[in-house]
JSON list of C-alpha atoms and ligand atoms in Angstrom, two decimals:
[
{"chain": "A", "resi": 1, "resn": "MET", "atom": "CA", "xyz": [10.23, -77.55, 72.90]},
{"chain": "A", "resi": 2, "resn": "GLU", "atom": "CA", "xyz": [14.05, -76.20, 73.91]},
{"chain": "A", "resi": 3, "resn": "LEU", "atom": "CA", "xyz": [14.62, -73.82, 76.43]},
{"chain": "A", "resi": 4, "resn": "TYR", "atom": "CA", "xyz": [18.26, -72.21, 76.55]},
{"chain": "A", "resi": 5, "resn": "LEU", "atom": "CA", "xyz": [19.08, -69.15, 78.54]},
{"chain": "A", "resi": 6, "resn": "ASP", "atom": "CA", "xyz": [20.81, -65.88, 76.56]},
{"chain": "A", "resi": 7, "resn": "THR", "atom": "CA", "xyz": [23.64, -65.37, 78.60]},
{"chain": "A", "resi": 8, "resn": "ALA", "atom": "CA", "xyz": [27.45, -65.09, 79.22]},
{"chain": "A", "resi": 9, "resn": "ASP", "atom": "CA", "xyz": [27.32, -64.98, 83.21]},
{"chain": "A", "resi": 10, "resn": "VAL", "atom": "CA", "xyz": [28.78, -68.48, 83.74]},
{"chain": "A", "resi": 11, "resn": "ALA", "atom": "CA", "xyz": [27.45, -68.54, 87.50]},
{"chain": "A", "resi": 12, "resn": "ALA", "atom": "CA", "xyz": [24.04, -68.29, 86.30]},
{"chain": "A", "resi": 13, "resn": "VAL", "atom": "CA", "xyz": [23.96, -71.12, 84.14]},
{"chain": "A", "resi": 14, "resn": "ALA", "atom": "CA", "xyz": [24.84, -73.29, 86.75]},
{"chain": "A", "resi": 15, "resn": "ARG", "atom": "CA", "xyz": [22.56, -72.27, 89.31]},
{"chain": "A", "resi": 16, "resn": "LEU", "atom": "CA", "xyz": [19.33, -72.22, 87.12]},
{"chain": "A", "resi": 17, "resn": "ALA", "atom": "CA", "xyz": [20.49, -75.59, 85.05]},
{"chain": "A", "resi": 18, "resn": "ARG", "atom": "CA", "xyz": [19.93, -77.41, 88.46]},
{"chain": "A", "resi": 19, "resn": "ILE", "atom": "CA", "xyz": [16.63, -75.91, 88.11]},
{"chain": "A", "resi": 20, "resn": "PHE", "atom": "CA", "xyz": [15.28, -75.75, 84.43]},
{"chain": "A", "resi": 21, "resn": "PRO", "atom": "CA", "xyz": [15.10, -78.41, 81.76]},
{"chain": "A", "resi": 22, "resn": "LEU", "atom": "CA", "xyz": [18.13, -76.41, 79.45]},
{"chain": "A", "resi": 23, "resn": "ALA", "atom": "CA", "xyz": [19.04, -77.72, 76.09]},
{"chain": "A", "resi": 24, "resn": "GLY", "atom": "CA", "xyz": [21.47, -74.91, 76.25]},
{"chain": "A", "resi": 25, "resn": "VAL", "atom": "CA", "xyz": [22.80, -71.14, 76.11]},
{"chain": "A", "resi": 26, "resn": "THR", "atom": "CA", "xyz": [23.22, -68.64, 73.63]},
{"chain": "A", "resi": 27, "resn": "THR", "atom": "CA", "xyz": [25.33, -65.83, 73.16]},
{"chain": "A", "resi": 28, "resn": "ASN", "atom": "CA", "xyz": [25.44, -62.57, 71.17]},
{"chain": "A", "resi": 29, "resn": "PRO", "atom": "CA", "xyz": [29.07, -60.47, 70.90]},
{"chain": "A", "resi": 30, "resn": "SER", "atom": "CA", "xyz": [27.20, -57.99, 73.09]},
{"chain": "A", "resi": 31, "resn": "ILE", "atom": "CA", "xyz": [26.56, -60.24, 76.05]},
{"chain": "A", "resi": 32, "resn": "ILE", "atom": "CA", "xyz": [30.28, -62.05, 75.88]},
{"chain": "A", "resi": 33, "resn": "ALA", "atom": "CA", "xyz": [31.33, -58.52, 76.04]},
{"chain": "A", "resi": 34, "resn": "SER", "atom": "CA", "xyz": [29.49, -57.81, 79.26]},
{"chain": "A", "resi": 35, "resn": "ALA", "atom": "CA", "xyz": [31.20, -60.95, 80.55]},
{"chain": "A", "resi": 36, "resn": "ARG", "atom": "CA", "xyz": [34.52, -59.20, 79.72]},
{"chain": "A", "resi": 37, "resn": "GLN", "atom": "CA", "xyz": [35.84, -62.71, 78.65]},
{"chain": "A", "resi": 38, "resn": "ARG", "atom": "CA", "xyz": [37.36, -64.07, 75.51]},
{"chain": "A", "resi": 39, "resn": "PRO", "atom": "CA", "xyz": [35.00, -66.42, 73.75]},
{"chain": "A", "resi": 40, "resn": "GLU", "atom": "CA", "xyz": [37.73, -69.22, 73.92]},
{"chain": "A", "resi": 41, "resn": "SER", "atom": "CA", "xyz": [37.69, -68.87, 77.70]},
{"chain": "A", "resi": 42, "resn": "VAL", "atom": "CA", "xyz": [33.60, -68.11, 78.16]},
{"chain": "A", "resi": 43, "resn": "LEU", "atom": "CA", "xyz": [32.02, -70.45, 76.11]},
{"chain": "A", "resi": 44, "resn": "PRO", "atom": "CA", "xyz": [33.92, -74.02, 77.01]},
{"chain": "A", "resi": 45, "resn": "ALA", "atom": "CA", "xyz": [33.14, -72.37, 80.80]},
{"chain": "A", "resi": 46, "resn": "LEU", "atom": "CA", "xyz": [29.62, -72.29, 79.39]},
{"chain": "A", "resi": 47, "resn": "ARG", "atom": "CA", "xyz": [29.74, -75.80, 78.44]},
{"chain": "A", "resi": 48, "resn": "ASP", "atom": "CA", "xyz": [30.86, -76.75, 81.74]},
{"chain": "A", "resi": 49, "resn": "ALA", "atom": "CA", "xyz": [28.31, -74.73, 83.93]},
{"chain": "A", "resi": 50, "resn": "LEU", "atom": "CA", "xyz": [25.54, -77.05, 81.70]},
{"chain": "A", "resi": 51, "resn": "GLY", "atom": "CA", "xyz": [27.23, -80.09, 83.24]},
{"chain": "A", "resi": 52, "resn": "GLY", "atom": "CA", "xyz": [29.11, -81.20, 80.04]},
{"chain": "A", "resi": 53, "resn": "GLU", "atom": "CA", "xyz": [26.37, -81.01, 77.71]},
{"chain": "A", "resi": 54, "resn": "GLY", "atom": "CA", "xyz": [23.91, -78.91, 75.78]},
{"chain": "A", "resi": 55, "resn": "ARG", "atom": "CA", "xyz": [23.91, -76.46, 72.93]},
{"chain": "A", "resi": 56, "resn": "LEU", "atom": "CA", "xyz": [26.10, -73.95, 72.53]},
{"chain": "A", "resi": 57, "resn": "PHE", "atom": "CA", "xyz": [25.79, -71.10, 70.32]},
{"chain": "A", "resi": 58, "resn": "ALA", "atom": "CA", "xyz": [27.86, -67.90, 69.55]},
{"chain": "A", "resi": 59, "resn": "GLN", "atom": "CA", "xyz": [27.83, -65.66, 66.83]},
{"chain": "A", "resi": 60, "resn": "VAL", "atom": "CA", "xyz": [30.46, -64.13, 63.95]},
{"chain": "A", "resi": 61, "resn": "MET", "atom": "CA", "xyz": [31.73, -60.32, 63.93]},
{"chain": "A", "resi": 62, "resn": "ALA", "atom": "CA", "xyz": [32.48, -60.32, 60.24]},
{"chain": "A", "resi": 63, "resn": "ASN", "atom": "CA", "xyz": [30.04, -58.65, 57.50]},
{"chain": "A", "resi": 64, "resn": "GLN", "atom": "CA", "xyz": [31.53, -60.62, 54.27]},
{"chain": "A", "resi": 65, "resn": "ALA", "atom": "CA", "xyz": [30.43, -64.19, 53.65]},
{"chain": "A", "resi": 66, "resn": "GLN", "atom": "CA", "xyz": [33.62, -65.34, 53.36]},
{"chain": "A", "resi": 67, "resn": "GLU", "atom": "CA", "xyz": [34.95, -64.15, 56.55]},
{"chain": "A", "resi": 68, "resn": "MET", "atom": "CA", "xyz": [31.95, -64.98, 57.86]},
{"chain": "A", "resi": 69, "resn": "VAL", "atom": "CA", "xyz": [32.30, -68.95, 57.12]},
{"chain": "A", "resi": 70, "resn": "ALA", "atom": "CA", "xyz": [36.53, -68.08, 58.26]},
{"chain": "A", "resi": 71, "resn": "GLU", "atom": "CA", "xyz": [35.39, -67.26, 61.84]},
{"chain": "A", "resi": 72, "resn": "ALA", "atom": "CA", "xyz": [32.84, -69.85, 62.64]},
{"chain": "A", "resi": 73, "resn": "HIS", "atom": "CA", "xyz": [35.40, -72.09, 61.68]},
{"chain": "A", "resi": 74, "resn": "LYS", "atom": "CA", "xyz": [37.63, -70.69, 64.20]},
{"chain": "A", "resi": 75, "resn": "LEU", "atom": "CA", "xyz": [34.63, -70.26, 66.85]},
{"chain": "A", "resi": 76, "resn": "ARG", "atom": "CA", "xyz": [34.04, -74.19, 66.01]},
{"chain": "A", "resi": 77, "resn": "GLY", "atom": "CA", "xyz": [37.68, -74.24, 66.79]},
{"chain": "A", "resi": 78, "resn": "ILE", "atom": "CA", "xyz": [36.98, -73.80, 70.71]},
{"chain": "A", "resi": 79, "resn": "ILE", "atom": "CA", "xyz": [34.01, -75.81, 70.69]},
{"chain": "A", "resi": 80, "resn": "SER", "atom": "CA", "xyz": [33.53, -78.70, 67.68]},
{"chain": "A", "resi": 81, "resn": "ASP", "atom": "CA", "xyz": [29.94, -78.68, 68.09]},
{"chain": "A", "resi": 82, "resn": "LEU", "atom": "CA", "xyz": [29.19, -74.92, 68.35]},
{"chain": "A", "resi": 83, "resn": "VAL", "atom": "CA", "xyz": [25.37, -73.60, 66.37]},
{"chain": "A", "resi": 84, "resn": "ILE", "atom": "CA", "xyz": [26.85, -70.69, 64.66]},
{"chain": "A", "resi": 85, "resn": "LYS", "atom": "CA", "xyz": [25.05, -66.94, 64.90]},
{"chain": "A", "resi": 86, "resn": "VAL", "atom": "CA", "xyz": [24.75, -65.27, 61.05]},
{"chain": "A", "resi": 87, "resn": "PRO", "atom": "CA", "xyz": [23.19, -61.92, 61.07]},
{"chain": "A", "resi": 88, "resn": "VAL", "atom": "CA", "xyz": [20.59, -62.22, 58.35]},
{"chain": "A", "resi": 89, "resn": "THR", "atom": "CA", "xyz": [21.67, -59.69, 55.83]},
{"chain": "A", "resi": 90, "resn": "ALA", "atom": "CA", "xyz": [22.38, -60.57, 52.36]},
{"chain": "A", "resi": 91, "resn": "GLU", "atom": "CA", "xyz": [25.82, -61.55, 53.10]},
{"chain": "A", "resi": 92, "resn": "GLY", "atom": "CA", "xyz": [24.45, -63.54, 55.67]},
{"chain": "A", "resi": 93, "resn": "LEU", "atom": "CA", "xyz": [22.12, -65.30, 53.51]},
{"chain": "A", "resi": 94, "resn": "ALA", "atom": "CA", "xyz": [25.18, -66.15, 51.40]},
{"chain": "A", "resi": 95, "resn": "ALA", "atom": "CA", "xyz": [27.26, -67.05, 54.44]},
{"chain": "A", "resi": 96, "resn": "LEU", "atom": "CA", "xyz": [24.35, -69.53, 55.99]},
{"chain": "A", "resi": 97, "resn": "LYS", "atom": "CA", "xyz": [24.16, -71.13, 52.83]},
{"chain": "A", "resi": 98, "resn": "LEU", "atom": "CA", "xyz": [27.92, -71.88, 52.60]},
{"chain": "A", "resi": 99, "resn": "LEU", "atom": "CA", "xyz": [27.86, -73.15, 56.19]},
{"chain": "A", "resi": 100, "resn": "LYS", "atom": "CA", "xyz": [24.75, -75.17, 54.83]},
{"chain": "A", "resi": 101, "resn": "ARG", "atom": "CA", "xyz": [27.09, -76.76, 52.37]},
{"chain": "A", "resi": 102, "resn": "GLU", "atom": "CA", "xyz": [29.80, -77.62, 54.81]},
{"chain": "A", "resi": 103, "resn": "GLY", "atom": "CA", "xyz": [27.33, -79.17, 57.41]},
{"chain": "A", "resi": 104, "resn": "ILE", "atom": "CA", "xyz": [27.68, -76.56, 60.30]},
{"chain": "A", "resi": 105, "resn": "PRO", "atom": "CA", "xyz": [24.49, -76.21, 62.10]},
{"chain": "A", "resi": 106, "resn": "THR", "atom": "CA", "xyz": [23.39, -71.83, 61.73]},
{"chain": "A", "resi": 107, "resn": "LEU", "atom": "CA", "xyz": [21.21, -69.27, 63.42]},
{"chain": "A", "resi": 108, "resn": "GLY", "atom": "CA", "xyz": [19.76, -66.75, 61.71]},
{"chain": "A", "resi": 109, "resn": "THR", "atom": "CA", "xyz": [20.03, -63.67, 63.99]},
{"chain": "A", "resi": 110, "resn": "ALA", "atom": "CA", "xyz": [19.34, -60.42, 64.27]},
{"chain": "A", "resi": 111, "resn": "VAL", "atom": "CA", "xyz": [15.70, -61.04, 62.39]},
{"chain": "A", "resi": 112, "resn": "TYR", "atom": "CA", "xyz": [13.19, -57.98, 62.63]},
{"chain": "A", "resi": 113, "resn": "GLY", "atom": "CA", "xyz": [10.55, -59.47, 59.98]},
{"chain": "A", "resi": 114, "resn": "ALA", "atom": "CA", "xyz": [9.44, -62.37, 59.00]},
{"chain": "A", "resi": 115, "resn": "ALA", "atom": "CA", "xyz": [9.64, -62.53, 54.78]},
{"chain": "A", "resi": 116, "resn": "GLN", "atom": "CA", "xyz": [13.92, -62.12, 56.68]},
{"chain": "A", "resi": 117, "resn": "GLY", "atom": "CA", "xyz": [13.78, -64.90, 59.02]},
{"chain": "A", "resi": 118, "resn": "LEU", "atom": "CA", "xyz": [11.96, -66.99, 56.06]},
{"chain": "A", "resi": 119, "resn": "PHE", "atom": "CA", "xyz": [14.64, -66.75, 53.99]},
{"chain": "A", "resi": 120, "resn": "ALA", "atom": "CA", "xyz": [17.31, -67.72, 56.41]},
{"chain": "A", "resi": 121, "resn": "ALA", "atom": "CA", "xyz": [15.80, -70.93, 56.88]},
{"chain": "A", "resi": 122, "resn": "LEU", "atom": "CA", "xyz": [15.60, -70.93, 52.86]},
{"chain": "A", "resi": 123, "resn": "ALA", "atom": "CA", "xyz": [19.84, -70.83, 52.94]},
{"chain": "A", "resi": 124, "resn": "GLY", "atom": "CA", "xyz": [19.87, -73.51, 55.07]},
{"chain": "A", "resi": 125, "resn": "ALA", "atom": "CA", "xyz": [19.52, -72.02, 58.78]},
{"chain": "A", "resi": 126, "resn": "GLU", "atom": "CA", "xyz": [18.45, -74.71, 61.68]},
{"chain": "A", "resi": 127, "resn": "TYR", "atom": "CA", "xyz": [17.22, -71.75, 63.44]},
{"chain": "A", "resi": 128, "resn": "VAL", "atom": "CA", "xyz": [16.26, -68.55, 62.93]},
{"chain": "A", "resi": 129, "resn": "ALA", "atom": "CA", "xyz": [15.61, -66.14, 66.47]},
{"chain": "A", "resi": 130, "resn": "PRO", "atom": "CA", "xyz": [13.36, -62.89, 65.75]},
{"chain": "A", "resi": 131, "resn": "TYR", "atom": "CA", "xyz": [13.70, -60.00, 68.72]},
{"chain": "A", "resi": 132, "resn": "VAL", "atom": "CA", "xyz": [10.59, -59.89, 69.80]},
{"chain": "A", "resi": 133, "resn": "ASN", "atom": "CA", "xyz": [10.99, -56.98, 72.53]},
{"chain": "A", "resi": 134, "resn": "ARG", "atom": "CA", "xyz": [13.53, -55.40, 69.98]},
{"chain": "A", "resi": 135, "resn": "VAL", "atom": "CA", "xyz": [10.64, -55.32, 66.88]},
{"chain": "A", "resi": 136, "resn": "ASP", "atom": "CA", "xyz": [8.14, -53.84, 69.91]},
{"chain": "A", "resi": 137, "resn": "ALA", "atom": "CA", "xyz": [10.72, -51.54, 70.85]},
{"chain": "A", "resi": 138, "resn": "GLN", "atom": "CA", "xyz": [10.86, -50.17, 66.99]},
{"chain": "A", "resi": 139, "resn": "GLY", "atom": "CA", "xyz": [6.71, -49.84, 67.49]},
{"chain": "A", "resi": 140, "resn": "GLY", "atom": "CA", "xyz": [6.00, -53.09, 65.51]},
{"chain": "A", "resi": 141, "resn": "ASP", "atom": "CA", "xyz": [4.89, -56.23, 67.15]},
{"chain": "A", "resi": 142, "resn": "GLY", "atom": "CA", "xyz": [7.17, -58.47, 67.51]},
{"chain": "A", "resi": 143, "resn": "ILE", "atom": "CA", "xyz": [4.66, -61.60, 69.24]},
{"chain": "A", "resi": 144, "resn": "GLN", "atom": "CA", "xyz": [2.85, -60.63, 65.53]},
{"chain": "A", "resi": 145, "resn": "THR", "atom": "CA", "xyz": [6.31, -61.09, 63.89]},
{"chain": "A", "resi": 146, "resn": "VAL", "atom": "CA", "xyz": [7.15, -64.26, 65.60]},
{"chain": "A", "resi": 147, "resn": "THR", "atom": "CA", "xyz": [3.35, -65.84, 64.58]},
{"chain": "A", "resi": 148, "resn": "GLU", "atom": "CA", "xyz": [4.03, -65.14, 60.72]},
{"chain": "A", "resi": 149, "resn": "LEU", "atom": "CA", "xyz": [7.25, -66.47, 61.33]},
{"chain": "A", "resi": 150, "resn": "GLN", "atom": "CA", "xyz": [6.49, -69.33, 62.49]},
{"chain": "A", "resi": 151, "resn": "GLN", "atom": "CA", "xyz": [3.31, -70.03, 60.04]},
{"chain": "A", "resi": 152, "resn": "LEU", "atom": "CA", "xyz": [5.67, -69.18, 57.32]},
{"chain": "A", "resi": 153, "resn": "LEU", "atom": "CA", "xyz": [8.28, -71.75, 58.47]},
{"chain": "A", "resi": 154, "resn": "THR", "atom": "CA", "xyz": [5.94, -74.50, 59.10]},
{"chain": "A", "resi": 155, "resn": "LEU", "atom": "CA", "xyz": [4.58, -73.94, 55.28]},
{"chain": "A", "resi": 156, "resn": "HIS", "atom": "CA", "xyz": [7.53, -73.62, 53.42]},
{"chain": "A", "resi": 157, "resn": "ALA", "atom": "CA", "xyz": [10.75, -74.22, 55.48]},
{"chain": "A", "resi": 158, "resn": "PRO", "atom": "CA", "xyz": [9.49, -77.00, 58.12]},
{"chain": "A", "resi": 159, "resn": "GLY", "atom": "CA", "xyz": [13.19, -78.03, 58.76]},
{"chain": "A", "resi": 160, "resn": "ALA", "atom": "CA", "xyz": [13.88, -74.52, 60.64]},
{"chain": "A", "resi": 161, "resn": "LYS", "atom": "CA", "xyz": [12.79, -73.88, 63.44]},
{"chain": "A", "resi": 162, "resn": "VAL", "atom": "CA", "xyz": [11.93, -70.85, 65.38]},
{"chain": "A", "resi": 163, "resn": "LEU", "atom": "CA", "xyz": [14.02, -69.95, 68.91]},
{"chain": "A", "resi": 164, "resn": "ALA", "atom": "CA", "xyz": [12.42, -66.54, 70.22]},
{"chain": "A", "resi": 165, "resn": "ALA", "atom": "CA", "xyz": [14.55, -64.15, 71.31]},
{"chain": "A", "resi": 166, "resn": "SER", "atom": "CA", "xyz": [14.84, -60.53, 73.01]},
{"chain": "A", "resi": 167, "resn": "PHE", "atom": "CA", "xyz": [12.59, -61.15, 75.94]},
{"chain": "A", "resi": 168, "resn": "LYS", "atom": "CA", "xyz": [12.02, -58.33, 78.73]},
{"chain": "A", "resi": 169, "resn": "THR", "atom": "CA", "xyz": [8.68, -60.42, 80.48]},
{"chain": "A", "resi": 170, "resn": "PRO", "atom": "CA", "xyz": [8.02, -64.28, 80.53]},
{"chain": "A", "resi": 171, "resn": "ARG", "atom": "CA", "xyz": [4.22, -63.53, 78.70]},
{"chain": "A", "resi": 172, "resn": "GLN", "atom": "CA", "xyz": [6.19, -62.11, 75.63]},
{"chain": "A", "resi": 173, "resn": "ALA", "atom": "CA", "xyz": [8.72, -65.71, 76.12]},
{"chain": "A", "resi": 174, "resn": "LEU", "atom": "CA", "xyz": [4.36, -67.68, 76.53]},
{"chain": "A", "resi": 175, "resn": "ALA", "atom": "CA", "xyz": [3.33, -65.88, 73.54]},
{"chain": "A", "resi": 176, "resn": "CYS", "atom": "CA", "xyz": [5.75, -67.10, 71.15]},
{"chain": "A", "resi": 177, "resn": "LEU", "atom": "CA", "xyz": [5.25, -70.27, 72.76]},
{"chain": "A", "resi": 178, "resn": "LEU", "atom": "CA", "xyz": [1.84, -70.31, 71.86]},
{"chain": "A", "resi": 179, "resn": "ALA", "atom": "CA", "xyz": [2.47, -69.48, 68.34]},
{"chain": "A", "resi": 180, "resn": "GLY", "atom": "CA", "xyz": [3.96, -72.83, 67.82]},
{"chain": "A", "resi": 181, "resn": "CYS", "atom": "CA", "xyz": [7.61, -71.87, 68.77]},
{"chain": "A", "resi": 182, "resn": "GLU", "atom": "CA", "xyz": [9.68, -74.90, 69.20]},
{"chain": "A", "resi": 183, "resn": "ALA", "atom": "CA", "xyz": [12.74, -73.02, 71.03]},
{"chain": "A", "resi": 184, "resn": "ILE", "atom": "CA", "xyz": [13.29, -69.81, 73.47]},
{"chain": "A", "resi": 185, "resn": "THR", "atom": "CA", "xyz": [16.01, -68.20, 74.85]},
{"chain": "A", "resi": 186, "resn": "LEU", "atom": "CA", "xyz": [15.22, -66.08, 78.05]},
{"chain": "A", "resi": 187, "resn": "PRO", "atom": "CA", "xyz": [17.74, -63.72, 79.74]},
{"chain": "A", "resi": 188, "resn": "VAL", "atom": "CA", "xyz": [18.54, -64.76, 83.28]},
{"chain": "A", "resi": 189, "resn": "GLU", "atom": "CA", "xyz": [16.35, -62.01, 84.83]},
{"chain": "A", "resi": 190, "resn": "VAL", "atom": "CA", "xyz": [13.06, -63.26, 82.73]},
{"chain": "A", "resi": 191, "resn": "ALA", "atom": "CA", "xyz": [13.94, -66.69, 83.65]},
{"chain": "A", "resi": 192, "resn": "GLU", "atom": "CA", "xyz": [13.96, -66.03, 87.24]},
{"chain": "A", "resi": 193, "resn": "GLN", "atom": "CA", "xyz": [10.74, -64.23, 87.08]},
{"chain": "A", "resi": 194, "resn": "PHE", "atom": "CA", "xyz": [9.09, -67.43, 86.04]},
{"chain": "A", "resi": 195, "resn": "ILE", "atom": "CA", "xyz": [9.93, -69.16, 89.10]},
{"chain": "A", "resi": 196, "resn": "SER", "atom": "CA", "xyz": [9.61, -65.65, 91.66]},
{"chain": "A", "resi": 197, "resn": "THR", "atom": "CA", "xyz": [6.25, -65.80, 92.55]},
{"chain": "A", "resi": 198, "resn": "PRO", "atom": "CA", "xyz": [5.21, -63.58, 94.99]},
{"chain": "A", "resi": 199, "resn": "ALA", "atom": "CA", "xyz": [1.63, -65.52, 95.06]},
{"chain": "A", "resi": 200, "resn": "VAL", "atom": "CA", "xyz": [2.65, -69.06, 95.65]},
{"chain": "A", "resi": 201, "resn": "SER", "atom": "CA", "xyz": [5.63, -67.70, 98.61]},
{"chain": "A", "resi": 202, "resn": "ALA", "atom": "CA", "xyz": [2.45, -66.75, 100.15]},
{"chain": "A", "resi": 203, "resn": "ALA", "atom": "CA", "xyz": [0.62, -70.11, 99.22]},
{"chain": "A", "resi": 204, "resn": "ILE", "atom": "CA", "xyz": [3.46, -71.74, 101.16]},
{"chain": "A", "resi": 205, "resn": "GLY", "atom": "CA", "xyz": [3.51, -69.37, 104.31]},
{"chain": "A", "resi": 206, "resn": "LYS", "atom": "CA", "xyz": [-0.12, -70.10, 104.83]},
{"chain": "A", "resi": 207, "resn": "PHE", "atom": "CA", "xyz": [0.13, -74.35, 104.81]},
{"chain": "A", "resi": 208, "resn": "GLU", "atom": "CA", "xyz": [3.09, -74.06, 107.16]},
{"chain": "A", "resi": 209, "resn": "GLN", "atom": "CA", "xyz": [1.36, -70.97, 109.61]},
{"chain": "A", "resi": 210, "resn": "ASP", "atom": "CA", "xyz": [-1.64, -73.56, 109.64]},
{"chain": "A", "resi": 211, "resn": "TRP", "atom": "CA", "xyz": [0.60, -76.67, 110.59]},
{"chain": "A", "resi": 212, "resn": "GLN", "atom": "CA", "xyz": [2.33, -74.72, 112.79]},
{"chain": "A", "resi": 213, "resn": "HIS", "atom": "CA", "xyz": [-0.61, -74.38, 114.64]},
{"chain": "A", "resi": 214, "resn": "ALA", "atom": "CA", "xyz": [-1.81, -77.23, 114.82]},
{"chain": "A", "resi": 215, "resn": "PHE", "atom": "CA", "xyz": [0.81, -79.87, 115.40]},
{"chain": "A", "resi": 216, "resn": "GLY", "atom": "CA", "xyz": [3.46, -77.15, 117.00]},
{"chain": "A", "resi": 217, "resn": "THR", "atom": "CA", "xyz": [6.27, -77.93, 114.07]},
{"chain": "A", "resi": 218, "resn": "ARG", "atom": "CA", "xyz": [6.95, -77.07, 110.63]},
{"chain": "A", "resi": 219, "resn": "THR", "atom": "CA", "xyz": [8.31, -80.43, 109.12]},
{"chain": "A", "resi": 220, "resn": "LEU", "atom": "CA", "xyz": [5.61, -84.12, 109.27]},
{"chain": "B", "resi": 301, "resn": "E4P", "atom": "C1", "xyz": [19.78, -63.40, 70.23]},
{"chain": "B", "resi": 301, "resn": "E4P", "atom": "O1", "xyz": [19.78, -63.76, 68.96]},
{"chain": "B", "resi": 301, "resn": "E4P", "atom": "C2", "xyz": [19.74, -62.10, 70.40]},
{"chain": "B", "resi": 301, "resn": "E4P", "atom": "O2", "xyz": [21.34, -62.19, 70.41]},
{"chain": "B", "resi": 301, "resn": "E4P", "atom": "C3", "xyz": [19.37, -61.80, 72.12]},
{"chain": "B", "resi": 301, "resn": "E4P", "atom": "O3", "xyz": [18.22, -62.81, 72.31]},
{"chain": "B", "resi": 301, "resn": "E4P", "atom": "C4", "xyz": [19.27, -60.03, 72.09]},
{"chain": "B", "resi": 301, "resn": "E4P", "atom": "O4", "xyz": [18.28, -59.75, 72.73]},
{"chain": "B", "resi": 301, "resn": "E4P", "atom": "P1", "xyz": [18.15, -58.55, 73.41]},
{"chain": "B", "resi": 301, "resn": "E4P", "atom": "O5", "xyz": [17.14, -57.30, 72.58]},
{"chain": "B", "resi": 301, "resn": "E4P", "atom": "O6", "xyz": [17.35, -58.42, 75.07]},
{"chain": "B", "resi": 301, "resn": "E4P", "atom": "O7", "xyz": [19.33, -57.48, 73.66]}
]
């Protein structure tokens, strides 16, 4: 599986890249805006924070296919192997087809429905990103959407991967992996929740206490 962080926080990427087997970093316009750095500076900094390796994703802002393609070229002028995120609208589908023809890797984003995601894959997207938490927030079922999308891709577009996104809890991310998704992207807070478990800290504390009691030290 591929594990990504969904952030433009360079320090957090450096910190968590030491701990997690990261495949790379995904961003979106809101994430880059919140870092208050232009793509020209933040994307290379994120690549450095990953140790010079890993896949980076950045999104186009245009809403017409030809302009999306032009922006994809501009973004890949910053990071030559960048994966281009394209919102899955009618124009986005046209852009995905054009970018596929050029051999540029893409991710279909802003996916709220399984059929929408399938069409992105059929248009040539390498990844499709359903928004789990945002679907839930609308009164839908994010995990069910992801499950259906994964089944559709397995059956009809096996070359494409679900990169499940928009999480508020570790449980949502695990449910996507159990549904067969090959990739997930976690906000920093959710990634940190996976490794900050009070029960584990309590267990280690008890081991130290028992060792101290028996041998007068906490070391071997
Ligand atoms: C992924 O493509 C999205 O940009 C992102 O995961 C959305 O996450 P959010 O709903 O937490 O903003």
